[in-house]
Short mmCIF file of C-alpha atoms in Angstrom, two decimals:
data_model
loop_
_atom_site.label_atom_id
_atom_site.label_comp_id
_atom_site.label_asym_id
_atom_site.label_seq_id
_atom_site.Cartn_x
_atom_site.Cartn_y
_atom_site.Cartn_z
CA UNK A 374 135.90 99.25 75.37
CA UNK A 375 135.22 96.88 72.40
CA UNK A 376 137.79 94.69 72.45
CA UNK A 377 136.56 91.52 74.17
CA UNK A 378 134.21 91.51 70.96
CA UNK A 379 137.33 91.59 68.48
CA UNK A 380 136.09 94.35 66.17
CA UNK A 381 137.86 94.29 62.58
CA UNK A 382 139.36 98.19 62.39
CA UNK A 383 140.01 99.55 59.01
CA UNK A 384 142.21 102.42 58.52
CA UNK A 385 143.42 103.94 55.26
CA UNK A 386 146.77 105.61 56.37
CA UNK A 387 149.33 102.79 56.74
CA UNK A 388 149.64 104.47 60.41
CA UNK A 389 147.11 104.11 62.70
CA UNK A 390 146.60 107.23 65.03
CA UNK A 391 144.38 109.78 62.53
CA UNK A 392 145.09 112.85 64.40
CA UNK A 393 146.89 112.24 66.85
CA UNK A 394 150.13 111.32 65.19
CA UNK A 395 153.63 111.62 66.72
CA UNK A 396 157.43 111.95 65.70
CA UNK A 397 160.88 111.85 67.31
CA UNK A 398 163.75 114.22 66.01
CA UNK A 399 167.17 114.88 67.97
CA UNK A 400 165.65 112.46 71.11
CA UNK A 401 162.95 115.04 71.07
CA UNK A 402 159.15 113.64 70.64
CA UNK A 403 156.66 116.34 69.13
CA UNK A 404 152.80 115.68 68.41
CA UNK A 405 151.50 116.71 64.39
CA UNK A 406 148.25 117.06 65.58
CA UNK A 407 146.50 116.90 68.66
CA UNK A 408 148.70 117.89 71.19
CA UNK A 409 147.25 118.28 74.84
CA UNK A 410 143.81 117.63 76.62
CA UNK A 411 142.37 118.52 80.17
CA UNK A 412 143.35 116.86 83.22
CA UNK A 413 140.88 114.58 84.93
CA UNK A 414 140.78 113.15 89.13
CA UNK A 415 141.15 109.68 89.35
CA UNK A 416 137.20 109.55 90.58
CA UNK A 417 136.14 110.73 86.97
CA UNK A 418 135.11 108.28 84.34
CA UNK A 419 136.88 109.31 81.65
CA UNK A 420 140.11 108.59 84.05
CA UNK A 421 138.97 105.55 85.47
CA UNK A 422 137.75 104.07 82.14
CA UNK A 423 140.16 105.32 79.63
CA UNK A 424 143.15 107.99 80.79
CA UNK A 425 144.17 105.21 84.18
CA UNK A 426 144.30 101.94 82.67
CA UNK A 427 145.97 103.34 79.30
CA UNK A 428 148.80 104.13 82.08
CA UNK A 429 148.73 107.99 80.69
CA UNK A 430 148.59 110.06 84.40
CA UNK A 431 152.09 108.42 84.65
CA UNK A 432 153.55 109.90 82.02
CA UNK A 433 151.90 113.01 81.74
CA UNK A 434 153.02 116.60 82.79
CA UNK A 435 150.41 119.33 83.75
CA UNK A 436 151.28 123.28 81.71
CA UNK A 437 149.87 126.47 83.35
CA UNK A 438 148.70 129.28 81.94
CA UNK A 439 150.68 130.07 78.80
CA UNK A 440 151.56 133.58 77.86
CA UNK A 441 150.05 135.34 74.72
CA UNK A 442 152.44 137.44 72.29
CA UNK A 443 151.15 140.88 70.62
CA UNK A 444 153.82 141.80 67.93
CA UNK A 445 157.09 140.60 69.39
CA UNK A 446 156.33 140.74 72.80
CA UNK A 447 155.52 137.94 75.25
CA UNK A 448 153.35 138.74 78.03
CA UNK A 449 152.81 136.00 80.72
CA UNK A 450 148.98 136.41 83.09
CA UNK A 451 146.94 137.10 80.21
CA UNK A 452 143.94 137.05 82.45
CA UNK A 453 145.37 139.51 84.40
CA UNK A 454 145.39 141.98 81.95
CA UNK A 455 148.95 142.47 81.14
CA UNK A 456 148.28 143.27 77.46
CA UNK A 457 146.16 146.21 78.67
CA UNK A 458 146.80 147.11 82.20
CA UNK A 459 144.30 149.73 81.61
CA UNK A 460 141.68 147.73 81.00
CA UNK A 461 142.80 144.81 83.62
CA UNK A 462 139.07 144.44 84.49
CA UNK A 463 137.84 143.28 81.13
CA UNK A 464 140.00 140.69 81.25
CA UNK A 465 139.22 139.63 84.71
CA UNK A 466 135.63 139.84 84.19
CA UNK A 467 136.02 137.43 81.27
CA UNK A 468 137.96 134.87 83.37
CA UNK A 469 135.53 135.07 85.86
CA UNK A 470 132.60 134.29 83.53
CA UNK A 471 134.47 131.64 81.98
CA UNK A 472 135.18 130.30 85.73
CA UNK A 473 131.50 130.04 86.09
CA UNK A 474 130.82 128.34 83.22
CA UNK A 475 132.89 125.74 84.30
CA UNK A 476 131.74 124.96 87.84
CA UNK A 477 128.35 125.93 87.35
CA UNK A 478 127.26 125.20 83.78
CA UNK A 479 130.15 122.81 82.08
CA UNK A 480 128.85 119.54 81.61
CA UNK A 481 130.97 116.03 82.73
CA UNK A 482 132.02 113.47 80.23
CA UNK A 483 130.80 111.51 79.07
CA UNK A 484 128.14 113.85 79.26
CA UNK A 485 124.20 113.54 80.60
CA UNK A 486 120.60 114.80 81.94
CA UNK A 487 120.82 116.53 85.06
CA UNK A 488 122.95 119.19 86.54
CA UNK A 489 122.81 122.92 85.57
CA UNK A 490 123.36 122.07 82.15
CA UNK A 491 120.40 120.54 81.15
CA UNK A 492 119.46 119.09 77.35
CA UNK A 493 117.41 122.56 76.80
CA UNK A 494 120.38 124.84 78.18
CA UNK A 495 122.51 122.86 75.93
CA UNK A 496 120.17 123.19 72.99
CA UNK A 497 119.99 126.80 73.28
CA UNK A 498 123.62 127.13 73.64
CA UNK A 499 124.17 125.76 70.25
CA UNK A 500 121.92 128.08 68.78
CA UNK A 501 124.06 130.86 69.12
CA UNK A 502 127.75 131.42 68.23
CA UNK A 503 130.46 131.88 70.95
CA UNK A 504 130.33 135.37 69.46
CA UNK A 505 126.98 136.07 70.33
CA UNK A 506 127.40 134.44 73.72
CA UNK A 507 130.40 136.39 74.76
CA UNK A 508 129.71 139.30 73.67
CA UNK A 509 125.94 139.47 75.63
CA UNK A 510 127.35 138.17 78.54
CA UNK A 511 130.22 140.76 78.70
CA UNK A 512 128.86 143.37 76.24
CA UNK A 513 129.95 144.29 72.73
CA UNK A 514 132.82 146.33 73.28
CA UNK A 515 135.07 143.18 74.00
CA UNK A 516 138.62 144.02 74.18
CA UNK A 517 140.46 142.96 71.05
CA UNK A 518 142.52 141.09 72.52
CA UNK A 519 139.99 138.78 74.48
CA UNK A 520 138.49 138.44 71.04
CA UNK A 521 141.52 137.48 68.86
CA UNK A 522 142.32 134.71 71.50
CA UNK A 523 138.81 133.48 71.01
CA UNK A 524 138.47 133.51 67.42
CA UNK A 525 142.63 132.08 67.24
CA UNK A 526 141.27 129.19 69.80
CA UNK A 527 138.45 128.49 67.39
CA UNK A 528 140.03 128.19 64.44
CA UNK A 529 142.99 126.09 66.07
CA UNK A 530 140.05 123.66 67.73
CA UNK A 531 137.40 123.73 65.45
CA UNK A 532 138.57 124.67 62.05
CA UNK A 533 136.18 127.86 62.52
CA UNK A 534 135.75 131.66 63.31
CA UNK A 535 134.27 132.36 66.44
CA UNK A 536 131.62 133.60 65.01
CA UNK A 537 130.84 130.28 63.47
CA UNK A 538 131.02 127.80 66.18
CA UNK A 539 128.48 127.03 68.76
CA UNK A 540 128.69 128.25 72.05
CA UNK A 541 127.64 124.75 73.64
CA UNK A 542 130.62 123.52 71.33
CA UNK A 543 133.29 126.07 72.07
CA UNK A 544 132.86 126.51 76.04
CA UNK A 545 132.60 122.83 76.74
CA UNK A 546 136.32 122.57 75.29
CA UNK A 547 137.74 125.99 76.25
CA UNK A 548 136.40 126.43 79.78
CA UNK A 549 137.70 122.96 80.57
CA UNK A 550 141.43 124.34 80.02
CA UNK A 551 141.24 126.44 82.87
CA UNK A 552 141.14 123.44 85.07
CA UNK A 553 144.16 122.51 84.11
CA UNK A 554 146.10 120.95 80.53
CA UNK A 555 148.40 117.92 80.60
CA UNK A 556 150.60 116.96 78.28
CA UNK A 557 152.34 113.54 76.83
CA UNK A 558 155.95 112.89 75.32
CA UNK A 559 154.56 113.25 71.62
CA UNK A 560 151.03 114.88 72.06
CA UNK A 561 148.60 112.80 71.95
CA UNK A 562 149.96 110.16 70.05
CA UNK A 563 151.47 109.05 73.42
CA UNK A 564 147.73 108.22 73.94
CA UNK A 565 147.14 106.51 70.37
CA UNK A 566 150.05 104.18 70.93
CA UNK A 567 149.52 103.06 74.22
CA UNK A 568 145.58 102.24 72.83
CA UNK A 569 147.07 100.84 70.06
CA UNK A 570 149.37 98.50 72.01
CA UNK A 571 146.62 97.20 74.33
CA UNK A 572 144.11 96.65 71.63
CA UNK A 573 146.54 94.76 69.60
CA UNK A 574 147.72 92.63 72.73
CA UNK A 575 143.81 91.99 72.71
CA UNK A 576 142.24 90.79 69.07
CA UNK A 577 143.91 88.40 66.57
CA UNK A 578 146.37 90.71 64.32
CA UNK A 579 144.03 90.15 61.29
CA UNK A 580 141.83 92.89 63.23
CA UNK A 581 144.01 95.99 62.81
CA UNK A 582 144.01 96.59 59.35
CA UNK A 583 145.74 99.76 58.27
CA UNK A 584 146.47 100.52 54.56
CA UNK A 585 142.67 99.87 53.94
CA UNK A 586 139.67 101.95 52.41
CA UNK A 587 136.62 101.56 53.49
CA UNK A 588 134.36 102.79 49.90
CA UNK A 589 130.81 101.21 51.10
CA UNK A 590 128.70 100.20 53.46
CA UNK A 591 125.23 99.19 53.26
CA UNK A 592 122.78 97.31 55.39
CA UNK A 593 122.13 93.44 55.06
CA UNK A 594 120.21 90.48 56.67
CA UNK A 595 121.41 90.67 60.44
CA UNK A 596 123.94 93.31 60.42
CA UNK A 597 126.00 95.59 57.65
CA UNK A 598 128.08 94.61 54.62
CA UNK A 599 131.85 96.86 54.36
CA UNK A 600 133.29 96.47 51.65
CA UNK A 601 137.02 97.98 51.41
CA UNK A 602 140.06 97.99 49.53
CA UNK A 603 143.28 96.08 50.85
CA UNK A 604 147.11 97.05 50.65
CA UNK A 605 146.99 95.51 47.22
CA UNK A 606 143.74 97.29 45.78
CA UNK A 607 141.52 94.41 45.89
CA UNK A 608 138.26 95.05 47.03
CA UNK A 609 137.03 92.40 49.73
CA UNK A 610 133.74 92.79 51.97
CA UNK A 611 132.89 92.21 55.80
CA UNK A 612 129.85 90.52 57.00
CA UNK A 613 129.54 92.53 60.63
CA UNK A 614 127.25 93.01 63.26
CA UNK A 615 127.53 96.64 63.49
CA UNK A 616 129.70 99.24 61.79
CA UNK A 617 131.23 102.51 63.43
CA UNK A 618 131.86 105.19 60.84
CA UNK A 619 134.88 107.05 62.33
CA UNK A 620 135.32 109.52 59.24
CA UNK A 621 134.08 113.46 58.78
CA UNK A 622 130.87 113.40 57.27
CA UNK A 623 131.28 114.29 54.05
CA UNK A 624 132.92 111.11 53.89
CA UNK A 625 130.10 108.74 55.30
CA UNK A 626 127.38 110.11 52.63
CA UNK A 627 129.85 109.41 49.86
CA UNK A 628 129.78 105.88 51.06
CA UNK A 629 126.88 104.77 53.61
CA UNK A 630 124.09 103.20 50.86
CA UNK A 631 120.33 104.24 51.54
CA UNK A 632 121.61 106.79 53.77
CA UNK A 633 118.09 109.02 55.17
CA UNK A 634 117.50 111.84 53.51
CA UNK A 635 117.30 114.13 56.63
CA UNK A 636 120.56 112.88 57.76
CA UNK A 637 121.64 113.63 54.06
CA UNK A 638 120.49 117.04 54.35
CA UNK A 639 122.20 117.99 57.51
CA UNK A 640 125.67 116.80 56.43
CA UNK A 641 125.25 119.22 53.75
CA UNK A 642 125.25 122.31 56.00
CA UNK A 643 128.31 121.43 57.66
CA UNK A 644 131.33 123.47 56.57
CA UNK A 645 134.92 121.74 56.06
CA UNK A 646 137.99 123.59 55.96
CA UNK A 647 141.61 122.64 56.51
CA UNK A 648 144.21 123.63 59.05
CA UNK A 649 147.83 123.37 58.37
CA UNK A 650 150.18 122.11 61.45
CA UNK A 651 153.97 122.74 60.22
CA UNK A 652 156.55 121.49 63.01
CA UNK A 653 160.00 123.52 62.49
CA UNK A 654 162.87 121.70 63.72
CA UNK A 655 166.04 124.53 65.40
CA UNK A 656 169.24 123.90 66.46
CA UNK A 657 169.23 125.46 69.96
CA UNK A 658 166.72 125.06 72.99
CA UNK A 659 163.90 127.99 72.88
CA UNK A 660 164.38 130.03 75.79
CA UNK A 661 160.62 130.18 76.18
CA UNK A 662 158.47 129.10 79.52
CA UNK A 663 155.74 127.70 77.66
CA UNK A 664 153.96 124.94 76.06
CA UNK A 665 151.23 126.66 73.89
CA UNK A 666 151.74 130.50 72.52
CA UNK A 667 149.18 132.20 70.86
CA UNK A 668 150.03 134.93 68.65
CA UNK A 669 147.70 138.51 69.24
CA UNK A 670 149.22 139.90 66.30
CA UNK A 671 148.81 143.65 66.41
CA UNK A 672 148.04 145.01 69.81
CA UNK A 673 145.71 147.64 68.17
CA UNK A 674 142.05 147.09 67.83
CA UNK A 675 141.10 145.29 64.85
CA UNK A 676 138.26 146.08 62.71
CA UNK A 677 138.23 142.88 60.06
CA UNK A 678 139.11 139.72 62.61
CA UNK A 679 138.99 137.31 59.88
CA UNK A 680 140.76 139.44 57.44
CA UNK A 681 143.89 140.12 60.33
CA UNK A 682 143.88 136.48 60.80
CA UNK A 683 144.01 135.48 57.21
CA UNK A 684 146.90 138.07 56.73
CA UNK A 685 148.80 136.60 59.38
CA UNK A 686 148.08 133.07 58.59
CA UNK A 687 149.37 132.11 61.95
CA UNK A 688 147.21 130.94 65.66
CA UNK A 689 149.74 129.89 67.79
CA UNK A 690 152.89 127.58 68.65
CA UNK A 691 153.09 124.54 70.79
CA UNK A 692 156.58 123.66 71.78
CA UNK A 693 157.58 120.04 71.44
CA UNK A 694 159.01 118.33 74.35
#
């Protein structure tokens, strides 16, 4: 979208992409990050702005549901209840809230006012945790199950317990699977290429600058001085217009100069935590109708969530294509 003004982009890895990196093994392409993202119709913005004209609905494939395991055994309708056939209905009473959510309440994107969801709704949303939300809507004595998916979703999205992530945050990214996932050769470094290629085809090459660190920015007569460190070490610094900090937070107050002091203070609230994505290479196709597993663990309720987590150190698998 910026383009025709021939922004300078500085990135520190000598590979542009940040997390949505690829690799190719055996003829096989497998994502080491983000790997999937909700379809969109061709009358939505997001396609007609960004998903069409990067050429991605031709090369991507659309994944039902996936199945869940609980020890070593796969079970396929998870919203059916086929973990618990016994209690079938708490699992289909969850679905159905969820469904709700996203016809009734789920806001478009690029989001704004108007609709169901308005900026108050979404406001009080991210007061409470998707904990807190679920459990009022469908009562406290959530199946286990429903909650180790949730909390195994949150921590493979948001780096974050269930109990620690919004609610406006959580359902406006896990509601929007049930409309349907797509996937590209690679993840979504299919996407970061293709973005890449047109943006280059776009700007003089001096633009795209990988191999660079950005270490300070600060304000200046008609626009912002950058100052970063090349491939060789040497610091330079950019006289631009405007500057776009695409870095986590805790990054930005390190090195924005004069940065407020509220803004300050609410980057120090925010929790960072890492999440480790290993990619295991085998021998033999997996005989496996899925794209993304998640792992239940025990099928036993489960007093300590975190703890059981922890021990099993372990969300879920997403086979590469």
């Amino acid at each position: 979208r910026l383009r025709d003004l021939q922004p300078i982009v500085l990135e520190q890895a000598p590979r542009f992409g940040g997390n949505s990196k690829g690799e190719r093994w055996s003829g096989i392409e497998y994502s080491m990050g983000a790997a999937y993202f909700v379809k969109t119709e061709p009358t939505e913005e997001l396609h007609a702005r960004f998903y069409g004209p990067l050429g991605l609905d031709k090369a991507w494939r659309l994944v039902g549901d996936d199945p869940v395991v609980t020890k070593d055994r796969l079970h396929y309708e998870f919203w059916r209840g086929t973990t618990d056939p016994k209690r079938a209905r708490d699992f289909k009473k969850a679905k159905a809230w969820f469904l709700d959510v996203l016809e009734h309440h789920y806001p478009d994107i690029p989001w704004g006012p108007g609709g169901d969801l308005d900026e108050a709704a979404l406001a009080d949303l991210d007061r409470r945790s998707m904990r807190e939300e679920l459990e009022a809507k469908l009562g406290h004595a959530l199946h286990p199950h429903l909650a180790t998916l949730c909390d195994h979703y949150s921590w493979s999205t948001f780096l974050c317990g269930w109990g620690e992530i919004s609610a406006a945050a959580f359902l406006c990214s896990f509601v929007a699977e049930f409309d349907g996932v797509v996937v590209l050769p690679g993840g979504n470094a299919f996407a970061a290429e293709r973005l890449l290629e047109q943006t280059a085809a776009a700007v003089p090459p001096t633009c795209l600058r990988p191999s660079t660190l950005a270490v300070r920015v600060a304000l200046a007569p008609g626009g912002v001085d950058v100052t970063a460190l090349g491939p060789d070490g040497a610091p330079y610094t950019i006289r631009a217009k405007t500057c776009v900090m695409s870095c986590p937070k805790f990054v930005a107050k390190k090195i924005v100069v004069d940065l407020p002091a509220d803004q300050r203070a609410a980057i120090e609230k925010i929790r960072y935590r890492s999440y480790v994505v290993a990619n295991v290479l085998v021998a033999a196709p997996l005989k496996v109708d899925a794209y993304d597993v998640y792992l239940l663990g025990d099928s036993a309720p489960v007093p300590d969530l975190p703890a059981e987590s922890t021990k099993q150190g372990v969300t879920d698998v997403v086979r590469g294509e």
